[in-house]
PDB file of C-alpha atoms and ligand atoms in Angstrom:
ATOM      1  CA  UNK A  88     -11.563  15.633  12.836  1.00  0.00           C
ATOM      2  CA  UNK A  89     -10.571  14.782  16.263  1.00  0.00           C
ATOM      3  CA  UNK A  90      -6.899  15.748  17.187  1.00  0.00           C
ATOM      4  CA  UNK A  91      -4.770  12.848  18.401  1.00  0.00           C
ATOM      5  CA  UNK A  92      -1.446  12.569  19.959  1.00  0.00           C
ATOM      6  CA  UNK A  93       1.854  11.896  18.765  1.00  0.00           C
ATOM      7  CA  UNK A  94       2.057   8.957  20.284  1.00  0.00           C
ATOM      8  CA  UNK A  95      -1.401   8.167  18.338  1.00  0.00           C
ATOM      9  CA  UNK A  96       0.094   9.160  15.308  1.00  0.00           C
ATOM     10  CA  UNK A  97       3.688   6.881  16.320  1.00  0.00           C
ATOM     11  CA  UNK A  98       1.394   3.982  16.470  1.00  0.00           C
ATOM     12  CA  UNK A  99      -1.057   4.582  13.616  1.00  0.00           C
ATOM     13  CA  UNK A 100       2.488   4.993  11.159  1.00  0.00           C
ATOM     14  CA  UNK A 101       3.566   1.649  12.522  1.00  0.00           C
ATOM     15  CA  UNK A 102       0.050   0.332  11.012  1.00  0.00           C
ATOM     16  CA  UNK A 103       0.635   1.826   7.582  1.00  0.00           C
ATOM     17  CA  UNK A 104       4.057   0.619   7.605  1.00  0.00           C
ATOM     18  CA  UNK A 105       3.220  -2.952   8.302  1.00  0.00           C
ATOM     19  CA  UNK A 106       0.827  -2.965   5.496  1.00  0.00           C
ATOM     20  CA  UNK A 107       3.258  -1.492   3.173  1.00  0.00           C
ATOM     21  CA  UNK A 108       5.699  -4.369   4.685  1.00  0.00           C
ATOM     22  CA  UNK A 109       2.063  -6.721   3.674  1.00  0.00           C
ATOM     23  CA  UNK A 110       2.295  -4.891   0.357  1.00  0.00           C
ATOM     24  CA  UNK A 111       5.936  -5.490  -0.857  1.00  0.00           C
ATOM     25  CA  UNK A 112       5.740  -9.444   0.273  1.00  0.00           C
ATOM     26  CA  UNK A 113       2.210  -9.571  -1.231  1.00  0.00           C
ATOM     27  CA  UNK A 114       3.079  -8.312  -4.624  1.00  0.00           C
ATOM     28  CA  UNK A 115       6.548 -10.118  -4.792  1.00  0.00           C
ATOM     29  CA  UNK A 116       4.500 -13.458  -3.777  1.00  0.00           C
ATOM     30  CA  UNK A 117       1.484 -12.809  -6.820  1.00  0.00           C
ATOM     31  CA  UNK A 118       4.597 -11.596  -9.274  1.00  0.00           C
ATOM     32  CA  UNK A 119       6.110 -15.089  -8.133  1.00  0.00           C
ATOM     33  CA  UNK A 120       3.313 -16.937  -7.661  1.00  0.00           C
ATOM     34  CA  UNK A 121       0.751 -16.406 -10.762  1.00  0.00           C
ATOM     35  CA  UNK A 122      -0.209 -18.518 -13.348  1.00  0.00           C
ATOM     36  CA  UNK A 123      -1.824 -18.432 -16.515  1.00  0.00           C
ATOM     37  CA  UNK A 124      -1.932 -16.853 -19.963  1.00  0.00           C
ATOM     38  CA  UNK A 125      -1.956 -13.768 -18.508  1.00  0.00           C
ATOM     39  CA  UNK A 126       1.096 -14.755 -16.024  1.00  0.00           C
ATOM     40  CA  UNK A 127       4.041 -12.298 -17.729  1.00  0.00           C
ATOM     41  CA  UNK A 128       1.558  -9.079 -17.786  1.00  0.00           C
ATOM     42  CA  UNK A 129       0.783  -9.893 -14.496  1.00  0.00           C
ATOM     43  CA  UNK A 130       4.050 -10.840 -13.259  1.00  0.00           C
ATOM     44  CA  UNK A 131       5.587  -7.343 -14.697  1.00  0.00           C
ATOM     45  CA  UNK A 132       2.557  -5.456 -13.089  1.00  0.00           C
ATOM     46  CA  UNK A 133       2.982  -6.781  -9.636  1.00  0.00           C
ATOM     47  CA  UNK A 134       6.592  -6.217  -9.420  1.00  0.00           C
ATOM     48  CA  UNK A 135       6.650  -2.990 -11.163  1.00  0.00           C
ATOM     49  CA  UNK A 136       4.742  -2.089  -7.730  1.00  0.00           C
ATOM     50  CA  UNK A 137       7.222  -3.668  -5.342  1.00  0.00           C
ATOM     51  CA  UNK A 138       9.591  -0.407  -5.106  1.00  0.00           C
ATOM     52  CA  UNK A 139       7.469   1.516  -5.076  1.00  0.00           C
ATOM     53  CA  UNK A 140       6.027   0.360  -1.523  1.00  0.00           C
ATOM     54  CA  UNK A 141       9.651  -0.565  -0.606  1.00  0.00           C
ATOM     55  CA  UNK A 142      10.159   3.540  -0.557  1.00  0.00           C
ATOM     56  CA  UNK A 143       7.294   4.412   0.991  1.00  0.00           C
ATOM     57  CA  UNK A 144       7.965   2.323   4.272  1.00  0.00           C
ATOM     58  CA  UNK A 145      11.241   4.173   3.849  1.00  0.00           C
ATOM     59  CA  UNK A 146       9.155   7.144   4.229  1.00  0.00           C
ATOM     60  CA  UNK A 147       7.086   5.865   7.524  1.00  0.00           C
ATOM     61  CA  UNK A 148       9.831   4.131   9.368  1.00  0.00           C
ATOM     62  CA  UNK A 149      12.620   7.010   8.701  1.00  0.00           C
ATOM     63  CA  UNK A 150       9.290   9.433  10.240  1.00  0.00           C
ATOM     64  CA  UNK A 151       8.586   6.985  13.516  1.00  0.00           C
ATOM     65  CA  UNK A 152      12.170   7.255  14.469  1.00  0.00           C
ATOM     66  CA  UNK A 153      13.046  10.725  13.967  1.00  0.00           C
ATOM     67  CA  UNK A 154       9.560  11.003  16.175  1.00  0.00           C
ATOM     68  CA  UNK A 155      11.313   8.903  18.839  1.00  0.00           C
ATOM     69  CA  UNK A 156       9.492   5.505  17.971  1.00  0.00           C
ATOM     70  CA  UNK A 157      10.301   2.055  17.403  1.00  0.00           C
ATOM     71  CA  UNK A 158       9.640   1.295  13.939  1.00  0.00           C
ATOM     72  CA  UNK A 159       7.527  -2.284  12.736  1.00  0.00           C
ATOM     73  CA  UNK A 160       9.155  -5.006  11.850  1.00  0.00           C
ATOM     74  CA  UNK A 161       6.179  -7.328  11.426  1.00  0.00           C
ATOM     75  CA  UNK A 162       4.087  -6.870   8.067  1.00  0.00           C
ATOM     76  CA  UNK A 163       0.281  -7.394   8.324  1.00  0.00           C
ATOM     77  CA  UNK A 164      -1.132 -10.365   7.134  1.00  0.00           C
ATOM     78  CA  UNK A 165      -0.392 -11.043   3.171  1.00  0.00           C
ATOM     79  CA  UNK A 166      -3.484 -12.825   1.626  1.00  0.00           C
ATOM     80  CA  UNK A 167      -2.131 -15.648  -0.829  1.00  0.00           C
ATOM     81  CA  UNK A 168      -4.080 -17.375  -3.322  1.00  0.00           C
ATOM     82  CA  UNK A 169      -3.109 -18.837  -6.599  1.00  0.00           C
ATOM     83  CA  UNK A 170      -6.126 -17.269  -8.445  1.00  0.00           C
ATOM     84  CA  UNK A 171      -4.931 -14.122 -10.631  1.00  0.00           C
ATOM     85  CA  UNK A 172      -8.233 -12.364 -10.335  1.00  0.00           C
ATOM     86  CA  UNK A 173      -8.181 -13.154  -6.485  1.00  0.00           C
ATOM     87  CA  UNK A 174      -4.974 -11.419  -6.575  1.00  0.00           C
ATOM     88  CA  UNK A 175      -5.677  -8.416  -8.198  1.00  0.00           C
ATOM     89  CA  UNK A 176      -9.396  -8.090  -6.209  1.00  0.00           C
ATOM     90  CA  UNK A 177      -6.656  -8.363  -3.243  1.00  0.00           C
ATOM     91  CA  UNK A 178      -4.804  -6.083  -4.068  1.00  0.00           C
ATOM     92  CA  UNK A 179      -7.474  -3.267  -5.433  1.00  0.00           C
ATOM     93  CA  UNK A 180      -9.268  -4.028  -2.151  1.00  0.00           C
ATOM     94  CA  UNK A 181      -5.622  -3.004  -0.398  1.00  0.00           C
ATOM     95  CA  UNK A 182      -4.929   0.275  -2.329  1.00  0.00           C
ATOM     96  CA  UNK A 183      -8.169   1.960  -2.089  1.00  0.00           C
ATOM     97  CA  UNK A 184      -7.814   1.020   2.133  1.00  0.00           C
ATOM     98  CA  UNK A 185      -4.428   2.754   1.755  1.00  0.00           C
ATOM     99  CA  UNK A 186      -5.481   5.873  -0.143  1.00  0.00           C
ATOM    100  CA  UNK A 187      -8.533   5.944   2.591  1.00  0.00           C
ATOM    101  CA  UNK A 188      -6.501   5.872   5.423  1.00  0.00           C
ATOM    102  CA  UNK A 189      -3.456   8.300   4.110  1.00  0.00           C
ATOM    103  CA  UNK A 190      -6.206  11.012   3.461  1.00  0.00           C
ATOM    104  CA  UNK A 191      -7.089  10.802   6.965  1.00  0.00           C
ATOM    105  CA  UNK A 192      -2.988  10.175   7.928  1.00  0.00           C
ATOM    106  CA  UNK A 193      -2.216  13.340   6.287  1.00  0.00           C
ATOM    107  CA  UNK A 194      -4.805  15.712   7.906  1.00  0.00           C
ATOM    108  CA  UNK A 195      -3.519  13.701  11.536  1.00  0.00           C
ATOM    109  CA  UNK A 196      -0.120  14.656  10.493  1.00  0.00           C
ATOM    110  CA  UNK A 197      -0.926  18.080  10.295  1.00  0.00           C
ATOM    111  CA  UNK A 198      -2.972  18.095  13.297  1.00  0.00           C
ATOM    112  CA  UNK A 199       0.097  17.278  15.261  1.00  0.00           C
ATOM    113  CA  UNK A 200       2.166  19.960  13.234  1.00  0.00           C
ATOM    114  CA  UNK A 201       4.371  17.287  11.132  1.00  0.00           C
ATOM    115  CA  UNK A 202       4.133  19.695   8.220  1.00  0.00           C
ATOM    116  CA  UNK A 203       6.492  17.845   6.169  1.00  0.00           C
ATOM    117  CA  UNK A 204       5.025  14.207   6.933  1.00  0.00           C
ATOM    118  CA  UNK A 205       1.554  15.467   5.900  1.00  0.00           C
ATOM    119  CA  UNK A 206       3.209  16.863   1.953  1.00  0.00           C
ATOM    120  CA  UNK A 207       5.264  13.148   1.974  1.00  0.00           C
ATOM    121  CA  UNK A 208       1.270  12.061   2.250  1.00  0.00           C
ATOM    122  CA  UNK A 209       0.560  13.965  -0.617  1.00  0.00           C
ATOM    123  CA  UNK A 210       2.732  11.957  -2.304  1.00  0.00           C
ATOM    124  CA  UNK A 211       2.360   8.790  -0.819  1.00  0.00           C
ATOM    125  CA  UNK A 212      -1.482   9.299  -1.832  1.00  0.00           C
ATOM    126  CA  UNK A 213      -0.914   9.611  -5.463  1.00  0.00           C
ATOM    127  CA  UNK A 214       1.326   6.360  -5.908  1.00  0.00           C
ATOM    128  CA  UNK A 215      -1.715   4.278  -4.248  1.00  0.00           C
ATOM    129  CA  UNK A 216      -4.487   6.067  -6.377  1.00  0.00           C
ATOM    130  CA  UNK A 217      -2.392   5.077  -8.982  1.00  0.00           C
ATOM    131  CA  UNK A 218      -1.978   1.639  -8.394  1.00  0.00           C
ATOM    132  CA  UNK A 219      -5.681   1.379  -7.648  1.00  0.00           C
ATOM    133  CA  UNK A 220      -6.468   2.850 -11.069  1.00  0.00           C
ATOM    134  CA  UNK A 221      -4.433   0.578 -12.544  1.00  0.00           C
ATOM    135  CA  UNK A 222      -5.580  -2.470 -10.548  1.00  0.00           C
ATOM    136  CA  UNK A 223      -9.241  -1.107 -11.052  1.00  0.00           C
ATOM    137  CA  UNK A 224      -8.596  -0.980 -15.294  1.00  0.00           C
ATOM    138  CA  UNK A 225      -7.208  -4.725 -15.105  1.00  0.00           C
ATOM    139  CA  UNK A 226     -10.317  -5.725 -13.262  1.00  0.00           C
ATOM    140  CA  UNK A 227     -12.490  -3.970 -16.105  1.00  0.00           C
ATOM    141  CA  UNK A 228     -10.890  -5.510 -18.652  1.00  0.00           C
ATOM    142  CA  UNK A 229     -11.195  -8.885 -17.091  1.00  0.00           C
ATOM    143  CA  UNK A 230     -14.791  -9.438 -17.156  1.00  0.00           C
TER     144      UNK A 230
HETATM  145 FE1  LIG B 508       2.390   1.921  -0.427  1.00  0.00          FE
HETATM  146 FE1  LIG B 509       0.245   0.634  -3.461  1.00  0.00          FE
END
């Protein structure tokens, strides 16, 4: 594993916290947005998920700043469709990116001797596992 910066690292927590910015307008939009018989399980699901992303760009931007950054303010692109299977494909697709990229995030934290960052990774990576479990069970049952 190459070692990066801190500014590398500044920059690469303003990318996770845009997507979890993506994440808590993406799932507030499906809860909102879809239809069907399966609408209320669906609808519970995806905003059962909303806090949870809500803390962990908590998490990121309360890090860039104490690491003398400017935190995000723009979320990466949400992908909308009207389709629920779309939107749970979406959003598995999403969560197993995350849980790839904190794994890396928290060995990059440590790198740079953010000790405490990489153990908030820890945690950060079992909420998204989690939610891609989930997401990954709803898809099996779908078929
Ligand atoms: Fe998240
Ligand atoms: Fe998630």
């Amino acid at each position: 594993m190459a070692d990066i910066s801190r500014d590398q690292l500044i920059a690469l927590l303003n990318e996770d916290l845009a997507r979890e910015y993506q994440a808590v307008i993406q799932y507030r939009t499906y809860a909102s947005a879809v239809p069907g018989k399966y609408r209320q399980e669906l609808r519970e699901f995806f905003t059962a998920e909303i806090a949870d992303e809500l803390g962990h760009a908590q998490i990121l931007a309360d890090k860039i700043v104490a690491m003398g950054g400017k935190p995000e303010t723009v979320p990466a692109k949400v992908k909308y469709t009207e389709d629920p299977r779309e939107m749970l494909q979406n959003a598995l697709k999403d969560e197993e990116e995350t849980v790839d990229r904190y794994v890396a995030r928290r060995d990059q934290a440590e790198s740079c001797g953010e000790y405490g960052l990489a153990v908030d990774f820890d945690d950060l990576i079992a909420d998204e596992t989690r939610h891609r479990d989930e997401l990954r069970m709803m898809l099996k049952r779908w078929d």
